[in-house]
Tab-separated table of N, CA and C in Angstrom:
chain	number	residue	atom	x	y	z
A	1	MET	N	16.272	23.852	22.024
A	1	MET	CA	14.437	23.813	21.628
A	1	MET	C	14.927	22.165	22.377
A	2	THR	N	12.962	22.004	23.087
A	2	THR	CA	13.503	20.565	23.069
A	2	THR	C	12.187	19.844	22.782
A	3	SER	N	12.886	18.494	22.749
A	3	SER	CA	11.809	17.697	22.478
A	3	SER	C	11.554	16.029	23.555
A	4	GLU	N	10.729	16.064	23.037
A	4	GLU	CA	10.236	14.524	23.977
A	4	GLU	C	10.558	13.427	22.828
A	5	PRO	N	11.874	12.952	23.247
A	5	PRO	CA	11.937	11.894	22.872
A	5	PRO	C	11.832	10.596	22.742
A	6	SER	N	10.998	10.303	23.016
A	6	SER	CA	9.930	9.022	22.503
A	6	SER	C	9.152	9.394	21.494
A	7	GLY	N	8.671	10.954	21.155
A	7	GLY	CA	7.929	11.637	20.039
A	7	GLY	C	8.948	11.324	18.392
A	8	LEU	N	9.589	11.844	18.907
A	8	LEU	CA	11.008	11.865	18.408
A	8	LEU	C	11.324	10.184	17.614
A	9	LEU	N	11.643	9.078	18.756
A	9	LEU	CA	11.961	7.780	18.276
A	9	LEU	C	10.384	7.639	17.781
A	10	ASP	N	9.654	7.399	17.949
A	10	ASP	CA	7.992	7.432	16.961
A	10	ASP	C	8.005	7.578	15.817
A	11	ARG	N	8.437	8.699	15.672
A	11	ARG	CA	8.580	9.271	14.103
A	11	ARG	C	9.760	8.904	13.280
A	12	ALA	N	10.792	8.423	14.251
A	12	ALA	CA	11.896	7.855	13.099
A	12	ALA	C	11.210	5.987	13.122
A	13	LEU	N	10.828	5.575	14.122
A	13	LEU	CA	10.305	4.425	13.846
A	13	LEU	C	8.983	4.151	12.681
A	14	VAL	N	7.900	5.111	12.364
A	14	VAL	CA	7.257	5.154	11.144
A	14	VAL	C	7.899	5.654	10.598
A	15	GLU	N	8.620	6.626	10.343
A	15	GLU	CA	9.489	6.218	8.573
A	15	GLU	C	10.304	5.438	8.218
A	16	GLU	N	11.352	4.874	9.069
A	16	GLU	CA	11.911	3.312	8.616
A	16	GLU	C	11.205	2.734	7.873
A	17	ALA	N	10.554	2.585	9.272
A	17	ALA	CA	9.050	1.004	9.181
A	17	ALA	C	8.428	1.097	7.691
A	18	THR	N	7.940	2.400	7.179
A	18	THR	CA	6.892	2.606	6.265
A	18	THR	C	7.759	2.707	5.121
A	19	LYS	N	8.959	2.755	5.471
A	19	LYS	CA	9.857	3.330	4.071
A	19	LYS	C	10.494	1.850	3.503
A	20	LYS	N	11.157	1.657	4.729
A	20	LYS	CA	11.382	-0.487	4.203
A	20	LYS	C	10.627	-1.581	3.327
A	21	SER	N	8.811	-1.323	4.137
A	21	SER	CA	7.782	-2.358	3.549
A	21	SER	C	6.956	-1.867	2.888
A	22	GLY	N	6.938	-2.324	1.949
A	22	GLY	CA	6.413	-1.987	0.138
A	22	GLY	C	4.892	-1.996	0.315
A	23	LEU	N	4.393	-2.835	1.493
A	23	LEU	CA	3.243	-2.616	1.659
A	23	LEU	C	2.842	-2.373	3.103
A	24	VAL	N	1.577	-1.853	3.075
A	24	VAL	CA	1.356	-1.084	4.173
A	24	VAL	C	-0.554	-1.011	4.623
A	25	TRP	N	-1.117	-1.798	5.520
A	25	TRP	CA	-2.446	-1.579	5.787
A	25	TRP	C	-3.037	-0.492	6.024
A	26	VAL	N	-4.256	-0.303	5.145
A	26	VAL	CA	-5.096	2.142	5.664
A	26	VAL	C	-6.197	1.007	5.810
A	27	GLY	N	-6.671	1.656	6.964
A	27	GLY	CA	-8.104	2.052	6.742
A	27	GLY	C	-8.764	3.295	7.308
A	28	GLY	N	-10.238	3.613	6.425
A	28	GLY	CA	-10.646	4.602	7.073
A	28	GLY	C	-11.597	4.717	7.744
A	29	PRO	N	-11.724	5.870	8.265
A	29	PRO	CA	-13.310	5.275	9.436
A	29	PRO	C	-14.416	4.584	8.861
A	30	GLY	N	-15.025	3.626	10.018
A	30	GLY	CA	-15.775	2.961	9.525
A	30	GLY	C	-15.559	1.738	8.436
A	31	VAL	N	-14.307	2.183	7.367
A	31	VAL	CA	-14.038	1.078	6.593
A	31	VAL	C	-12.958	0.225	6.594
A	32	PRO	N	-12.799	-1.138	6.932
A	32	PRO	CA	-12.057	-1.936	7.441
A	32	PRO	C	-10.825	-2.158	6.449
A	33	ALA	N	-9.177	-2.048	6.947
A	33	ALA	CA	-8.155	-1.747	6.853
A	33	ALA	C	-7.928	-3.015	5.562
A	34	ARG	N	-7.129	-2.304	4.167
A	34	ARG	CA	-7.006	-2.894	3.123
A	34	ARG	C	-5.571	-2.595	2.434
A	35	ALA	N	-4.519	-3.782	2.379
A	35	ALA	CA	-3.289	-3.517	1.690
A	35	ALA	C	-2.918	-3.027	0.837
A	36	LEU	N	-2.396	-2.108	0.923
A	36	LEU	CA	-2.484	-0.841	-0.472
A	36	LEU	C	-0.718	-1.022	-0.135
A	37	TRP	N	-0.329	-0.826	-1.714
A	37	TRP	CA	1.473	-0.597	-1.973
A	37	TRP	C	1.810	0.468	-1.991
A	38	HIS	N	2.481	1.579	-1.877
A	38	HIS	CA	2.645	2.710	-1.593
A	38	HIS	C	4.545	3.418	-1.604
A	39	VAL	N	4.760	4.163	-1.792
A	39	VAL	CA	6.033	4.696	-1.835
A	39	VAL	C	5.987	5.710	-0.347
A	40	TRP	N	7.601	5.852	0.205
A	40	TRP	CA	7.818	7.136	1.195
A	40	TRP	C	7.931	7.925	0.238
A	41	HIS	N	7.583	9.357	0.405
A	41	HIS	CA	8.109	10.308	-0.287
A	41	HIS	C	7.508	11.783	1.112
A	42	GLU	N	9.610	12.342	0.579
A	42	GLU	CA	9.019	13.816	1.842
A	42	GLU	C	7.871	13.630	3.160
A	43	GLY	N	8.722	12.505	3.214
A	43	GLY	CA	7.937	12.662	4.828
A	43	GLY	C	6.214	12.203	4.862
A	44	ALA	N	5.617	11.430	3.832
A	44	ALA	CA	4.633	10.552	3.784
A	44	ALA	C	4.059	9.497	3.109
A	45	ALA	N	3.543	8.468	3.251
A	45	ALA	CA	3.467	7.211	2.440
A	45	ALA	C	2.806	7.947	1.219
A	46	CYS	N	2.643	7.818	-0.018
A	46	CYS	CA	1.415	8.354	-1.033
A	46	CYS	C	1.368	7.007	-1.083
A	47	LEU	N	-0.220	6.716	-2.131
A	47	LEU	CA	-0.452	6.478	-2.430
A	47	LEU	C	-0.807	6.450	-4.467
A	48	ILE	N	-1.520	5.436	-4.994
A	48	ILE	CA	-1.958	5.863	-6.221
A	48	ILE	C	-3.532	4.826	-6.359
A	49	GLY	N	-4.717	5.704	-6.886
A	49	GLY	CA	-5.376	4.082	-6.889
A	49	GLY	C	-7.322	4.935	-7.379
A	50	ASP	N	-7.903	3.674	-7.500
A	50	ASP	CA	-9.171	4.108	-7.694
A	50	ASP	C	-9.422	4.836	-8.356
A	51	GLY	N	-8.969	4.610	-9.635
A	51	GLY	CA	-8.618	4.215	-10.944
A	51	GLY	C	-8.762	2.774	-11.877
A	52	PRO	N	-9.086	2.527	-12.832
A	52	PRO	CA	-9.136	1.383	-13.555
A	52	PRO	C	-7.824	0.598	-13.383
A	53	GLY	N	-7.495	-0.593	-13.156
A	53	GLY	CA	-6.719	-1.283	-13.022
A	53	GLY	C	-5.492	-1.053	-11.995
A	54	GLU	N	-6.314	-0.223	-11.286
A	54	GLU	CA	-5.263	0.354	-9.625
A	54	GLU	C	-6.335	-0.095	-8.201
A	55	GLN	N	-5.112	0.082	-7.692
A	55	GLN	CA	-5.681	-0.293	-5.882
A	55	GLN	C	-6.597	-0.067	-6.074
A	56	PRO	N	-8.162	0.295	-5.164
A	56	PRO	CA	-9.122	0.810	-4.310
A	56	PRO	C	-8.621	1.696	-3.424
A	57	LEU	N	-9.045	2.556	-3.337
A	57	LEU	CA	-9.054	2.893	-1.993
A	57	LEU	C	-9.936	3.679	-1.075
A	58	PRO	N	-10.739	3.204	-0.531
A	58	PRO	CA	-12.197	3.210	0.025
A	58	PRO	C	-12.180	3.723	1.724
A	59	GLY	N	-12.560	5.016	1.750
A	59	GLY	CA	-13.239	5.655	2.842
A	59	GLY	C	-11.622	7.099	2.878
A	60	LEU	N	-11.051	6.797	1.996
A	60	LEU	CA	-9.365	7.914	2.069
A	60	LEU	C	-9.950	9.077	1.634
A	61	THR	N	-10.751	10.037	2.508
A	61	THR	CA	-11.056	11.165	1.116
A	61	THR	C	-10.338	12.930	2.364
A	62	ASP	N	-10.149	13.714	1.298
A	62	ASP	CA	-9.215	14.819	1.858
A	62	ASP	C	-9.807	15.549	3.090
A	63	GLY	N	-8.200	15.390	3.357
A	63	GLY	CA	-8.676	16.397	4.828
A	63	GLY	C	-8.746	15.193	5.667
A	64	GLY	N	-9.121	13.753	5.812
A	64	GLY	CA	-9.615	12.972	6.441
A	64	GLY	C	-8.683	11.885	7.658
A	65	ALA	N	-9.235	11.133	7.908
A	65	ALA	CA	-7.588	10.557	8.845
A	65	ALA	C	-8.084	9.003	8.276
A	66	ALA	N	-6.965	8.759	8.805
A	66	ALA	CA	-6.814	6.968	8.327
A	66	ALA	C	-5.596	6.141	9.335
A	67	GLU	N	-5.875	5.380	9.455
A	67	GLU	CA	-4.657	4.082	10.634
A	67	GLU	C	-4.528	3.776	9.650
A	68	VAL	N	-2.582	3.273	9.680
A	68	VAL	CA	-2.004	3.202	8.647
A	68	VAL	C	-1.436	1.751	10.152
A	69	THR	N	-0.999	0.210	8.818
A	69	THR	CA	-0.748	-0.222	9.806
A	69	THR	C	0.635	-1.062	8.933
A	70	VAL	N	2.262	-0.928	9.646
A	70	VAL	CA	3.255	-1.556	8.676
A	70	VAL	C	3.565	-2.719	9.252
A	71	ARG	N	3.607	-3.264	8.566
A	71	ARG	CA	4.362	-5.087	8.360
A	71	ARG	C	5.760	-5.221	8.252
A	72	SER	N	6.373	-6.236	9.338
A	72	SER	CA	8.030	-6.170	8.608
A	72	SER	C	8.363	-7.035	7.332
A	73	LYS	N	9.321	-6.143	6.639
A	73	LYS	CA	9.316	-7.213	4.823
A	73	LYS	C	9.934	-8.273	5.681
A	74	ASP	N	10.681	-8.509	6.449
A	74	ASP	CA	11.668	-9.995	6.411
A	74	ASP	C	10.276	-11.118	7.142
A	75	LYS	N	9.740	-10.916	8.235
A	75	LYS	CA	8.536	-11.708	8.874
A	75	LYS	C	7.335	-11.306	9.119
A	76	GLY	N	6.617	-9.801	7.926
A	76	GLY	CA	5.460	-10.156	7.881
A	76	GLY	C	4.787	-9.441	9.165
A	77	GLY	N	5.617	-9.723	10.308
A	77	GLY	CA	4.913	-9.262	11.802
A	77	GLY	C	4.488	-7.770	11.200
A	78	ARG	N	3.345	-7.346	12.292
A	78	ARG	CA	3.120	-5.999	12.343
A	78	ARG	C	4.217	-5.020	13.141
A	79	LEU	N	4.372	-3.634	12.770
A	79	LEU	CA	5.569	-3.357	13.615
A	79	LEU	C	4.776	-2.097	14.409
A	80	VAL	N	4.536	-1.894	13.673
A	80	VAL	CA	4.194	-0.005	14.008
A	80	VAL	C	2.708	0.286	13.603
A	81	SER	N	1.559	0.785	14.398
A	81	SER	CA	0.519	1.489	14.217
A	81	SER	C	0.460	3.158	13.966
A	82	TRP	N	-0.001	4.080	12.908
A	82	TRP	CA	0.329	5.313	13.046
A	82	TRP	C	-0.980	5.944	12.328
A	83	THR	N	-1.282	6.833	12.947
A	83	THR	CA	-2.443	7.948	12.098
A	83	THR	C	-2.103	9.022	11.499
A	84	ALA	N	-2.737	9.014	10.542
A	84	ALA	CA	-2.332	9.461	9.342
A	84	ALA	C	-3.529	10.800	8.945
A	85	ARG	N	-2.581	11.683	8.465
A	85	ARG	CA	-4.306	13.359	7.737
A	85	ARG	C	-3.437	12.775	6.658
A	86	VAL	N	-5.142	12.544	5.837
A	86	VAL	CA	-4.791	12.112	3.790
A	86	VAL	C	-4.882	13.417	3.469
A	87	ALA	N	-4.470	13.865	2.704
A	87	ALA	CA	-4.145	14.524	1.461
A	87	ALA	C	-3.981	14.554	0.760
A	88	GLU	N	-5.169	14.500	-0.785
A	88	GLU	CA	-5.491	14.442	-2.105
A	88	GLU	C	-4.764	15.557	-3.083
A	89	LEU	N	-3.502	14.693	-3.444
A	89	LEU	CA	-2.673	16.079	-4.535
A	89	LEU	C	-3.330	16.389	-5.857
A	90	ALA	N	-3.599	17.366	-6.383
A	90	ALA	CA	-4.246	17.804	-7.507
A	90	ALA	C	-3.347	17.478	-8.798
A	91	PRO	N	-3.928	17.007	-9.460
A	91	PRO	CA	-3.116	16.233	-10.881
A	91	PRO	C	-2.473	17.899	-11.540
A	92	GLY	N	-0.945	17.367	-12.061
A	92	GLY	CA	-0.667	18.082	-12.155
A	92	GLY	C	0.272	19.554	-11.204
A	93	SER	N	-0.201	19.734	-10.332
A	93	SER	CA	0.330	20.423	-9.569
A	93	SER	C	2.261	19.948	-9.145
A	94	GLU	N	3.304	20.498	-8.614
A	94	GLU	CA	4.657	19.984	-8.383
A	94	GLU	C	4.626	18.982	-7.393
A	95	ALA	N	4.107	19.074	-6.329
A	95	ALA	CA	3.520	18.153	-5.665
A	95	ALA	C	3.221	16.836	-6.130
A	96	TRP	N	2.137	16.791	-7.024
A	96	TRP	CA	1.697	15.763	-7.387
A	96	TRP	C	2.343	14.797	-8.587
A	97	GLN	N	3.170	15.756	-9.239
A	97	GLN	CA	4.329	15.725	-10.523
A	97	GLN	C	5.143	14.745	-9.798
A	98	ALA	N	6.140	14.938	-8.210
A	98	ALA	CA	7.354	15.016	-8.021
A	98	ALA	C	6.818	13.422	-7.233
A	99	THR	N	5.039	13.510	-6.589
A	99	THR	CA	5.181	12.000	-6.034
A	99	THR	C	5.161	11.221	-6.901
A	100	VAL	N	3.979	11.103	-7.831
A	100	VAL	CA	3.934	10.347	-9.057
A	100	VAL	C	5.311	9.667	-9.987
A	101	ALA	N	6.040	10.499	-9.489
A	101	ALA	CA	7.531	10.258	-10.031
A	101	ALA	C	8.225	8.846	-9.322
A	102	GLU	N	8.045	9.065	-8.254
A	102	GLU	CA	7.967	8.099	-7.168
A	102	GLU	C	7.548	7.258	-7.297
A	103	LEU	N	6.399	6.865	-7.410
A	103	LEU	CA	5.070	6.212	-7.788
A	103	LEU	C	5.139	5.470	-8.780
A	104	LYS	N	5.496	5.755	-9.498
A	104	LYS	CA	5.709	5.184	-11.425
A	104	LYS	C	7.103	4.558	-11.041
A	105	GLY	N	7.848	4.943	-10.549
A	105	GLY	CA	8.948	3.540	-10.641
A	105	GLY	C	8.534	2.305	-9.637
A	106	LYS	N	7.796	2.350	-8.787
A	106	LYS	CA	7.514	1.583	-8.899
A	106	LYS	C	6.355	0.889	-8.712
A	107	ARG	N	6.083	0.386	-9.840
A	107	ARG	CA	3.974	0.153	-9.772
A	107	ARG	C	4.839	-0.686	-10.829
A	108	LEU	N	4.105	-1.715	-10.213
A	108	LEU	CA	5.058	-3.276	-11.615
A	108	LEU	C	3.742	-3.295	-12.409
A	109	ASN	N	3.906	-4.061	-13.783
A	109	ASN	CA	3.145	-4.439	-14.704
A	109	ASN	C	1.997	-3.464	-14.972
A	110	ALA	N	2.304	-2.501	-15.231
A	110	ALA	CA	1.291	-0.958	-15.652
A	110	ALA	C	0.945	-1.905	-16.687
A	111	PRO	N	-0.750	-1.676	-17.272
A	111	PRO	CA	-0.773	-1.811	-18.551
A	111	PRO	C	-0.381	-1.473	-19.829
A	112	ASP	N	-0.078	-0.308	-19.330
A	112	ASP	CA	0.317	0.910	-20.278
A	112	ASP	C	1.472	1.815	-20.536
A	113	GLY	N	2.147	1.264	-19.949
A	113	GLY	CA	3.787	1.621	-19.503
A	113	GLY	C	4.370	3.551	-18.990
A	114	GLU	N	4.240	3.576	-20.023
A	114	GLU	CA	4.745	5.088	-20.356
A	114	GLU	C	4.013	5.819	-20.462
A	115	ALA	N	2.691	5.491	-21.195
A	115	ALA	CA	1.052	6.839	-20.627
A	115	ALA	C	0.770	6.558	-19.483
A	116	MET	N	1.140	5.370	-18.499
A	116	MET	CA	0.132	5.525	-17.084
A	116	MET	C	0.115	6.849	-16.476
A	117	THR	N	1.240	7.366	-16.836
A	117	THR	CA	1.206	9.521	-15.698
A	117	THR	C	-0.243	10.032	-16.546
A	118	ASP	N	-0.092	9.635	-17.627
A	118	ASP	CA	-1.062	10.582	-18.255
A	118	ASP	C	-2.829	9.945	-17.925
A	119	ARG	N	-2.417	8.373	-17.578
A	119	ARG	CA	-3.755	8.051	-16.995
A	119	ARG	C	-4.285	8.120	-15.696
A	120	TRP	N	-3.487	7.950	-15.099
A	120	TRP	CA	-3.407	8.440	-13.178
A	120	TRP	C	-3.982	10.560	-13.521
A	121	ALA	N	-3.490	10.782	-14.280
A	121	ALA	CA	-4.125	12.142	-13.799
A	121	ALA	C	-5.264	12.563	-14.189
A	122	ARG	N	-5.784	11.381	-15.305
A	122	ARG	CA	-7.437	11.793	-15.641
A	122	ARG	C	-7.997	10.678	-15.281
A	123	GLU	N	-8.097	9.881	-14.421
A	123	GLU	CA	-9.037	9.029	-13.769
A	123	GLU	C	-8.608	8.339	-12.657
A	124	CYS	N	-7.293	8.762	-11.750
A	124	CYS	CA	-6.796	7.592	-10.351
A	124	CYS	C	-6.165	9.080	-9.544
A	125	ARG	N	-6.196	9.053	-8.716
A	125	ARG	CA	-6.644	9.800	-7.192
A	125	ARG	C	-5.060	9.825	-6.616
A	126	VAL	N	-4.356	10.773	-6.598
A	126	VAL	CA	-3.316	10.367	-5.900
A	126	VAL	C	-2.999	10.810	-4.234
A	127	LEU	N	-2.343	9.796	-3.340
A	127	LEU	CA	-3.234	10.719	-2.231
A	127	LEU	C	-1.402	10.829	-1.221
A	128	ARG	N	-1.576	11.838	-0.077
A	128	ARG	CA	-0.907	11.962	0.791
A	128	ARG	C	-1.003	11.222	2.719
A	129	LEU	N	-0.029	10.191	3.031
A	129	LEU	CA	-0.572	9.412	4.148
A	129	LEU	C	0.435	10.676	5.421
A	130	GLU	N	0.039	11.603	5.684
A	130	GLU	CA	1.233	12.328	6.668
A	130	GLU	C	0.408	12.175	8.051
A	131	PRO	N	1.813	11.134	8.666
A	131	PRO	CA	1.654	11.510	10.044
A	131	PRO	C	1.661	12.124	10.791
A	132	THR	N	0.628	12.081	11.670
A	132	THR	CA	0.149	12.908	12.331
A	132	THR	C	1.082	12.572	13.825
A	133	GLY	N	2.007	11.869	14.176
A	133	GLY	CA	2.504	11.547	15.750
A	133	GLY	C	1.600	11.174	16.142
A	134	THR	N	0.887	10.608	16.288
A	134	THR	CA	0.577	9.593	16.809
A	134	THR	C	0.665	7.927	16.226
A	135	THR	N	1.236	7.299	17.112
A	135	THR	CA	0.927	5.986	17.363
A	135	THR	C	0.324	5.030	18.137
A	136	ALA	N	-0.258	4.037	17.664
A	136	ALA	CA	-0.992	3.093	18.900
A	136	ALA	C	-0.355	2.082	19.025
A	137	ALA	N	-0.781	1.276	20.356
A	137	ALA	CA	-0.417	0.466	21.049
A	137	ALA	C	-0.399	-0.829	20.466
A	138	LEU	N	0.554	-1.966	19.963
A	138	LEU	CA	0.469	-2.972	19.207
A	138	LEU	C	-0.951	-4.247	19.801
A	139	PRO	N	-2.242	-4.523	19.674
A	139	PRO	CA	-2.666	-5.363	19.910
A	139	PRO	C	-1.833	-6.530	20.531
A	140	GLU	N	-2.834	-7.326	21.039
A	140	GLU	CA	-2.290	-8.820	21.683
A	140	GLU	C	-2.778	-9.572	20.887
A	141	GLY	N	-3.722	-9.506	19.895
A	141	GLY	CA	-4.032	-10.995	19.003
A	141	GLY	C	-3.345	-10.795	17.597
A	142	SER	N	-3.627	-11.531	16.951
A	142	SER	CA	-3.426	-11.328	15.562
A	142	SER	C	-4.359	-10.729	14.712
A	143	LEU	N	-5.776	-10.469	14.715
A	143	LEU	CA	-6.345	-9.664	14.687
A	143	LEU	C	-7.138	-10.392	13.072
A	144	ALA	N	-6.275	-11.313	12.565
A	144	ALA	CA	-6.850	-11.956	10.791
A	144	ALA	C	-8.019	-12.273	10.856
A	145	GLU	N	-8.439	-11.993	9.559
A	145	GLU	CA	-9.708	-12.390	8.934
A	145	GLU	C	-9.810	-12.717	7.899
A	146	PRO	N	-10.955	-12.884	7.495
A	146	PRO	CA	-10.829	-12.982	6.392
A	146	PRO	C	-10.725	-12.352	4.717
A	147	PRO	N	-10.465	-12.164	3.907
A	147	PRO	CA	-10.108	-11.195	2.986
A	147	PRO	C	-11.198	-10.652	2.618
A	148	LEU	N	-11.288	-9.592	2.085
A	148	LEU	CA	-12.035	-8.540	1.489
A	148	LEU	C	-12.785	-9.061	0.088
A	149	PRO	N	-14.013	-8.879	-0.220
A	149	PRO	CA	-14.555	-9.845	-1.289
A	149	PRO	C	-13.641	-8.328	-2.361
A	150	SER	N	-13.330	-9.473	-3.608
A	150	SER	CA	-12.305	-8.371	-4.758
A	150	SER	C	-13.158	-9.237	-6.153
A	151	PRO	N	-12.408	-8.449	-7.243
A	151	PRO	CA	-13.262	-8.490	-8.108
A	151	PRO	C	-11.385	-9.281	-9.306
A	152	ALA	N	-10.302	-9.151	-8.278
A	152	ALA	CA	-9.548	-10.155	-8.520
A	152	ALA	C	-9.207	-11.493	-7.742
A	153	THR	N	-9.637	-11.953	-7.017
A	153	THR	CA	-10.076	-12.704	-6.682
A	153	THR	C	-11.164	-13.438	-7.189
A	154	THR	N	-10.715	-14.677	-8.439
A	154	THR	CA	-11.636	-15.211	-8.905
A	154	THR	C	-11.250	-17.094	-8.490
A	155	ARG	N	-12.189	-17.654	-8.225
A	155	ARG	CA	-11.552	-19.147	-7.964
A	155	ARG	C	-12.762	-19.607	-9.551
A	156	GLN	N	-11.527	-20.412	-9.901
A	156	GLN	CA	-11.862	-21.278	-11.392
A	156	GLN	C	-11.529	-22.462	-10.811
A	157	PRO	N	-12.005	-23.303	-11.639
A	157	PRO	CA	-12.048	-24.775	-11.845
A	157	PRO	C	-9.871	-25.932	-11.995
A	158	VAL	N	-9.911	-26.528	-10.889
A	158	VAL	CA	-8.712	-26.972	-11.857
A	158	VAL	C	-8.629	-27.491	-13.218
A	159	PRO	N	-7.579	-27.254	-13.784
A	159	PRO	CA	-7.795	-27.816	-15.180
A	159	PRO	C	-7.409	-29.058	-15.120
A	160	ALA	N	-8.035	-29.659	-16.026
A	160	ALA	CA	-7.940	-31.148	-16.053
A	160	ALA	C	-6.646	-31.999	-16.296
A	161	GLY	N	-5.992	-31.876	-16.850
A	161	GLY	CA	-4.251	-31.828	-16.465
A	161	GLY	C	-3.454	-31.841	-15.949
A	162	LEU	N	-3.872	-30.811	-15.146
A	162	LEU	CA	-2.943	-30.468	-13.419
A	162	LEU	C	-2.444	-31.690	-12.988
A	163	PRO	N	-3.746	-32.380	-12.553
A	163	PRO	CA	-3.239	-32.950	-11.353
A	163	PRO	C	-1.898	-34.287	-12.088
A	164	ARG	N	-2.387	-35.286	-13.577
A	164	ARG	CA	-1.668	-36.028	-14.209
A	164	ARG	C	0.516	-34.799	-13.915
A	165	LEU	N	0.403	-33.914	-14.520
A	165	LEU	CA	1.361	-33.024	-14.342
A	165	LEU	C	1.882	-33.220	-13.357
A	166	LEU	N	1.570	-32.718	-12.381
A	166	LEU	CA	2.145	-32.821	-10.414
A	166	LEU	C	2.147	-34.056	-10.557
A	167	LEU	N	1.413	-35.179	-10.735
A	167	LEU	CA	2.459	-37.053	-10.640
A	167	LEU	C	3.251	-37.048	-10.913
A	168	LYS	N	3.359	-36.516	-12.084
A	168	LYS	CA	4.746	-37.006	-13.279
A	168	LYS	C	6.058	-36.515	-12.376
A	169	LYS	N	6.012	-35.242	-11.895
A	169	LYS	CA	7.295	-34.482	-11.718
A	169	LYS	C	7.481	-35.303	-10.236
A	170	ARG	N	6.303	-35.360	-9.361
A	170	ARG	CA	7.220	-35.998	-8.377
A	170	ARG	C	7.662	-37.578	-8.556
A	171	LYS	N	7.239	-38.246	-9.175
A	171	LYS	CA	7.823	-39.509	-9.849
A	171	LYS	C	9.085	-39.453	-10.298
A	172	ARG	N	9.178	-38.593	-11.201
A	172	ARG	CA	10.897	-38.268	-11.341
A	172	ARG	C	11.434	-38.160	-10.776
A	173	GLY	N	11.269	-37.142	-9.309
A	173	GLY	CA	12.399	-37.045	-8.194
A	173	GLY	C	12.480	-37.925	-7.906
């Protein structure tokens, strides 16, 4: 059996880079890329979202396509961009349970602790982003853009006492 060496290298790069990076940038057709946490499980990047308190997954539909960009965990630079087929897992299925077990271990600051898997089954979507084998050439420029609007980012006035507290610490040192 013969295979194209660059295809194997691309697949290995996608898997290793995605496994090591806790954050990937994912965009769907007509939807700008968004930073999402994930786990690599059984050959795909797995995501949980679209429920209360979870990350939004706009533009990712079952059977659709997505563009995934992986950054370096060390330097934060772009390592590889790859195309994925989106598969939504049915709550309670064997594949869903195995994937949720992996996601549960990586979910930080869950508001409901051990009950989160029940909430995920009721209110969220679990997606697998399965590599299609296609990688994109890395762009020349930075592609930097302002952050997308989100209810998680709020601007509050600086507390009145904060400048004094900060100045006191500088004077001591």
